[in-house]
Tab-separated table of C-alpha atoms and ligand atoms in Angstrom:
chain	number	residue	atom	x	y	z
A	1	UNK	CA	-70.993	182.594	30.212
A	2	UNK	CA	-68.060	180.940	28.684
A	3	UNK	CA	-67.470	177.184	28.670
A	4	UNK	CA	-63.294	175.950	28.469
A	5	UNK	CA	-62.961	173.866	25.653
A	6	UNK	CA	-59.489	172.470	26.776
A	7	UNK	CA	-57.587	170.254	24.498
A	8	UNK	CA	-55.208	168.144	24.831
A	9	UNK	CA	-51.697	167.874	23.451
A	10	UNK	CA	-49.816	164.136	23.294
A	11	UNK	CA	-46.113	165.734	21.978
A	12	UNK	CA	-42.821	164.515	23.300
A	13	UNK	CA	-40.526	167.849	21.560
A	14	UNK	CA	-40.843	169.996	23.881
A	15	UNK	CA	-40.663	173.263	21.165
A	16	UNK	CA	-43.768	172.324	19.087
A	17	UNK	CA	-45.722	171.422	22.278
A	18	UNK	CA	-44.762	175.131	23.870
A	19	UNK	CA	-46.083	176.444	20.134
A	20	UNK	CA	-48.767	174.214	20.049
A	21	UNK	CA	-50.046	175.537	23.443
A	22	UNK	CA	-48.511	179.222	22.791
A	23	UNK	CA	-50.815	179.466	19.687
A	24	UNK	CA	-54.158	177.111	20.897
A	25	UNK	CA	-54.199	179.352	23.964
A	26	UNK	CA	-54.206	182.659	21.884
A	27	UNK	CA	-57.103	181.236	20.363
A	28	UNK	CA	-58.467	181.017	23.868
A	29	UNK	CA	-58.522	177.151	24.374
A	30	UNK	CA	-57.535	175.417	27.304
A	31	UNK	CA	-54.747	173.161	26.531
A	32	UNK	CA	-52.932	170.448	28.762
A	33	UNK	CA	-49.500	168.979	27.537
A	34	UNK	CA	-48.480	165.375	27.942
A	35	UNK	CA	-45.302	164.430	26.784
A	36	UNK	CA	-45.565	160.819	26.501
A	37	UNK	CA	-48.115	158.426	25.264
A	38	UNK	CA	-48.985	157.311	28.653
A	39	UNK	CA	-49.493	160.517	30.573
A	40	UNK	CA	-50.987	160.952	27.602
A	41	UNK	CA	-53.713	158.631	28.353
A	42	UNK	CA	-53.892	159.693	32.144
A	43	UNK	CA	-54.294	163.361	31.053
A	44	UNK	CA	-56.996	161.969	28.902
A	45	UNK	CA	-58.725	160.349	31.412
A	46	UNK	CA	-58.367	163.081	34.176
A	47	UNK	CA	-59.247	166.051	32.172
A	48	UNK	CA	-61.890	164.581	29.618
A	49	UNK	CA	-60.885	167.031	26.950
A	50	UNK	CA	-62.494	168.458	24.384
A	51	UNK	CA	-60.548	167.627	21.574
A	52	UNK	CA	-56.890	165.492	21.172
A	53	UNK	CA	-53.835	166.560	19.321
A	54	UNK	CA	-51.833	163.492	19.437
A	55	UNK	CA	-48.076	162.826	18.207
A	56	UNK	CA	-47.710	159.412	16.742
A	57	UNK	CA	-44.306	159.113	17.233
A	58	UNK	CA	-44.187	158.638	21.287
A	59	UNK	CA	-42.331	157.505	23.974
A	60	UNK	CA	-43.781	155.240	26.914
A	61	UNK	CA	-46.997	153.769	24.652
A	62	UNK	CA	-46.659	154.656	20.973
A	63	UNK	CA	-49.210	157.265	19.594
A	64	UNK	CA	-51.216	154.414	17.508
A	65	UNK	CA	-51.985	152.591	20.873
A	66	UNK	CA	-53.144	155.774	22.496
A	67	UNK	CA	-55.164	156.222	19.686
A	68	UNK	CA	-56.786	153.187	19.801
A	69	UNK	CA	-57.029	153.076	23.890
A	70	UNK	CA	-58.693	156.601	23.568
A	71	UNK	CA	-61.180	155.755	20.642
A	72	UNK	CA	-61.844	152.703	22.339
A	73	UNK	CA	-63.496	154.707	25.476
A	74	UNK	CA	-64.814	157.834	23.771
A	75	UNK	CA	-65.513	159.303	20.530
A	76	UNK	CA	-63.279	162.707	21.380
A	77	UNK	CA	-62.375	163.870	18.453
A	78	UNK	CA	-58.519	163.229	17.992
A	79	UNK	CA	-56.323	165.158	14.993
A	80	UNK	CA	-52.978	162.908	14.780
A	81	UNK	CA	-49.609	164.570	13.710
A	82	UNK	CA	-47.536	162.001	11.460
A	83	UNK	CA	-44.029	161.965	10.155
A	84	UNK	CA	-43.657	162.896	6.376
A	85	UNK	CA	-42.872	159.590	5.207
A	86	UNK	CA	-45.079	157.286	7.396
A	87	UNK	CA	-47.820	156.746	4.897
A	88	UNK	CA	-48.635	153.715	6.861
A	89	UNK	CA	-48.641	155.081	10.195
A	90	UNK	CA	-51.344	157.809	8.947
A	91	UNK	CA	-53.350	155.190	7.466
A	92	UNK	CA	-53.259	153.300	10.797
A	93	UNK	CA	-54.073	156.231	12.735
A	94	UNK	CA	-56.905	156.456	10.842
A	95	UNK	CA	-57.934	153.093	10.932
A	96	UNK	CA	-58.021	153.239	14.590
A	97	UNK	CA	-60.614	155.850	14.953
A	98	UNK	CA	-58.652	159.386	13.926
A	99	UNK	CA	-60.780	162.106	12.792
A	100	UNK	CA	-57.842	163.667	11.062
A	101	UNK	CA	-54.267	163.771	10.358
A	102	UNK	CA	-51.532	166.702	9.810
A	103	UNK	CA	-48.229	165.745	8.010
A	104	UNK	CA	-45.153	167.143	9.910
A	105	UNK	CA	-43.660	170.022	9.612
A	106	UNK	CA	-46.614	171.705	9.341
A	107	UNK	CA	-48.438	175.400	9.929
A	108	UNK	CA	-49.376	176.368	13.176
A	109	UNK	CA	-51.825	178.267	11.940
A	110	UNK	CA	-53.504	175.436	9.465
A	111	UNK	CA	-53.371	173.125	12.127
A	112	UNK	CA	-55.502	175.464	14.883
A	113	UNK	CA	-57.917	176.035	11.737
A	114	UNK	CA	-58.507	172.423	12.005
A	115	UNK	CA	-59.096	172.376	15.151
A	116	UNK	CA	-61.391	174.943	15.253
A	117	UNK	CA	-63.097	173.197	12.180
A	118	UNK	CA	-63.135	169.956	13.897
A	119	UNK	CA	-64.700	171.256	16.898
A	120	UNK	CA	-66.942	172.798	14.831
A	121	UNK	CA	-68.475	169.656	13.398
A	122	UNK	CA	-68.375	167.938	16.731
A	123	UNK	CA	-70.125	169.986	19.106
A	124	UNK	CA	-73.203	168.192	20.499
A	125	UNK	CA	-76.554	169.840	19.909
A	126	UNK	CA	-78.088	171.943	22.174
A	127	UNK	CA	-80.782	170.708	24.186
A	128	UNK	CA	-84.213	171.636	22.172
A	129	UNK	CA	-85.682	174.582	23.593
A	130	UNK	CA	-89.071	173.151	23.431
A	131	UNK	CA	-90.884	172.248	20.883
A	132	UNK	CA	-88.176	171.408	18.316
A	133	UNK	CA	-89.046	168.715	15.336
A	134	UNK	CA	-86.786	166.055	15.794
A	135	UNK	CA	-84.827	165.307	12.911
A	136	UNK	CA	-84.336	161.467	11.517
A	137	UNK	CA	-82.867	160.017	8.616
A	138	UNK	CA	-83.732	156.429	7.955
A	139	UNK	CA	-82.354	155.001	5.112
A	140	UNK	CA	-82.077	150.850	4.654
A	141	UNK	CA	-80.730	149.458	7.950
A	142	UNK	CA	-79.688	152.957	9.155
A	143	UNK	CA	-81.725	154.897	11.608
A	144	UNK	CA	-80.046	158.817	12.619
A	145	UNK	CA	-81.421	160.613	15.388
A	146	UNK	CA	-79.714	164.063	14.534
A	147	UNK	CA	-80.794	165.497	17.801
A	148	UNK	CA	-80.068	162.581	20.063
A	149	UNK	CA	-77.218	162.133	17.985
A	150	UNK	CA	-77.571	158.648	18.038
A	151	UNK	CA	-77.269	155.831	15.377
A	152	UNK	CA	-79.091	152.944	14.898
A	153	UNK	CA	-78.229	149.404	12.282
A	154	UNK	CA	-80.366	147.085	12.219
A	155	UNK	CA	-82.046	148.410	15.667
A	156	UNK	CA	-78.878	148.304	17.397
A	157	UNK	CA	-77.187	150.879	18.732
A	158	UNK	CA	-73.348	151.923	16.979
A	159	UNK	CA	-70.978	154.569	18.295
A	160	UNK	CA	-69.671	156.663	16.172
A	161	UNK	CA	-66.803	159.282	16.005
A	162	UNK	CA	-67.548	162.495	14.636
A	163	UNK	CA	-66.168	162.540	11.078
A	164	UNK	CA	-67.838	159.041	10.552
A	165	UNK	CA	-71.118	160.895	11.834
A	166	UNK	CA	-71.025	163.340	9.500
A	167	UNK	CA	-69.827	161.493	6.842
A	168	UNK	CA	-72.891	159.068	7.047
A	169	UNK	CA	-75.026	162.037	7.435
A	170	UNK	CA	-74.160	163.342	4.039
A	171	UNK	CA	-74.832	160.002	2.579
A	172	UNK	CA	-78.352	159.441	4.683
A	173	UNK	CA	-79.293	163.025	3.516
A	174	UNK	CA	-79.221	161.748	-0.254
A	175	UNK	CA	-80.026	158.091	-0.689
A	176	UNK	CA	-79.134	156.183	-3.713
A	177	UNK	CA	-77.602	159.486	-5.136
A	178	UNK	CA	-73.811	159.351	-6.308
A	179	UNK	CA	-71.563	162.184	-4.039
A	180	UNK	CA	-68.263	162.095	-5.595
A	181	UNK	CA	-65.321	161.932	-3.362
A	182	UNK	CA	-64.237	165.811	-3.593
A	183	UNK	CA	-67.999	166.691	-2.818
A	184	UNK	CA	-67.516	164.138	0.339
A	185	UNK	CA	-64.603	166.034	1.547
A	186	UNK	CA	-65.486	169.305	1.370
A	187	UNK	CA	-68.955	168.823	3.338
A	188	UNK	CA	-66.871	166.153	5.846
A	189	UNK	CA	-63.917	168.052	6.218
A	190	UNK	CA	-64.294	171.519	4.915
A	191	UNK	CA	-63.482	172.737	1.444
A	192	UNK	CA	-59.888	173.753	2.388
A	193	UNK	CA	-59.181	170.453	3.410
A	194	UNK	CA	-55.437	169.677	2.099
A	195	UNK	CA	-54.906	165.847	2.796
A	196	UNK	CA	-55.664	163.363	0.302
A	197	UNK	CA	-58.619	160.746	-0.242
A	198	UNK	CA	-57.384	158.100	1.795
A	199	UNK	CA	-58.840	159.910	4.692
A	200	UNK	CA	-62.094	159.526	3.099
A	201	UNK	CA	-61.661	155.810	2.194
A	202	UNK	CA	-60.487	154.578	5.413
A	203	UNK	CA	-63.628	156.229	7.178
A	204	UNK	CA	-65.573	154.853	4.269
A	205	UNK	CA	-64.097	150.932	5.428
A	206	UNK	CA	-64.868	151.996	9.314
A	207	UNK	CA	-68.306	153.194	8.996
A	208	UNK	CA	-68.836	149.463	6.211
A	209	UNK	CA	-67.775	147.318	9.113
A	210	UNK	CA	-70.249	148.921	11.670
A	211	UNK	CA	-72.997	148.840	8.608
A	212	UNK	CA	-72.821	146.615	6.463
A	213	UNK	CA	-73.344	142.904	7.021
A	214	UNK	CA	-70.474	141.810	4.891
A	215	UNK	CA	-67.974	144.936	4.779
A	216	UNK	CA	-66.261	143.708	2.071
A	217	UNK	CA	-69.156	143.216	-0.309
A	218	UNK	CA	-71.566	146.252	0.785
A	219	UNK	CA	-74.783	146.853	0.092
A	220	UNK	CA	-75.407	149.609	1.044
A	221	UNK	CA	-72.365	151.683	1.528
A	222	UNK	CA	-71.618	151.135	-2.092
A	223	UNK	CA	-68.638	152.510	-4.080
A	224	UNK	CA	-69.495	154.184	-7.984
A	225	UNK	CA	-66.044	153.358	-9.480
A	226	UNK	CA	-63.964	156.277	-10.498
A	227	UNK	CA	-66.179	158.753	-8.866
A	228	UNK	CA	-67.271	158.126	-5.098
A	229	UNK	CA	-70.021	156.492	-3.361
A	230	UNK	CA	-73.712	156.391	-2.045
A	231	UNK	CA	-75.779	154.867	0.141
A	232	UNK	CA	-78.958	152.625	-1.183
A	233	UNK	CA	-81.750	151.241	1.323
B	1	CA	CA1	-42.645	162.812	18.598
């Protein structure tokens, strides 16, 4: 038996939303098109998708709000598609809770990689077939239920999208060691991973504010100048 994974496209051209779903179909997704930022939403809401391609440069509600109105009400994973020269727009994006971003123009073909990677990463575990050690990582404040997939600071509950998830994983799985930034990236987002570090320092300043008591002098999320970061009980 074969579950849809349907995903859904936020793109107002109409050519790269016929490729996008051309191409994610072939792949055999499911894929729903909305061509403005609040069908966008609606879709979102009607079809609870898998996973959300969304164009930041949108009619009706811009692509950062939808971003932001999504991530507020699930942790889907969404891969945003930014202009060329909106360096700030990509940043935002991923301020507001993107997993990812893909610079346009771009390649079909790199972009339904990601999405395959992304999914990848995201899935939910299965449901233990009896039996199965449960696997924690407690480190500091920090308390990751891998199987539940459920995080704890400080005893309370946080939500967390799936990039910051795995991110924080990595850094649980080797307390107080130093992971360089590259090393980050390729376990986070896989080694063929062709943005740049920002990615990984804007999810670094997300997952500080849901961590650390003061984000902006962490102690426990801590950066090793020059080189990248780990995380100390
Ligand atoms: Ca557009």
């Amino acid at each position: 038996m074969r579950t849809e994974v349907r995903i859904l496209v936020v793109e107002d051209e109409p050519a790269l939303a016929d490729t996008l779903r051309y191409n994610l179909e072939r792949e055999g997704f499911a894929v729903t098109v909305a061509p403005d930022g609040r069908r966008g939403l609606e879709r979102f809401r009607e079809e609870r998708p898998s996973l959300v391609i969304l164009d930041l440069m949108l009619p009706e509600v811009p692509g950062l709000d939808v971003c932001r109105l999504i991530r507020a009400e699930s942790n889907v994973p969404i891969i945003i598609l930014t202009a060329k020269d909106s360096e700030a727009d990509k940043v935002a994006g991923l301020e507001l809770g993107a997993d990812d971003y893909v610079t346009k123009p771009f390649s079909v073909r790199e972009l339904v990689s990601r999405v395959r990677a992304t999914l990848r990463r995201a899935r939910p575990p299965e449901p233990a077939p009896g039996g199965e050690a449960e696997e924690v990582l407690e480190v500091g404040p920090v308390r990751m239920d891998l199987a539940r997939h459920e995080v704890r600071v400080r005893g309370e509950p946080v939500d967390l999208p799936p990039k910051e998830f795995e991110l924080l994983e990595a850094l649980l799985r080797r307390p107080g060691r130093l992971l360089t930034r590259e090393r980050l990236i390729d376990e986070v987002w896989g080694p063929d991973y062709f943005g740049d570090t920002r990615t990984l320092d804007v999810h670094v300043k997300r997952l500080r504010r849901k961590i650390e008591e003061d984000p902006h002098h962490p102690a426990h999320l801590v950066t090793v100048r020059g080189l990248g970061y780990k995380f100390v009980g």
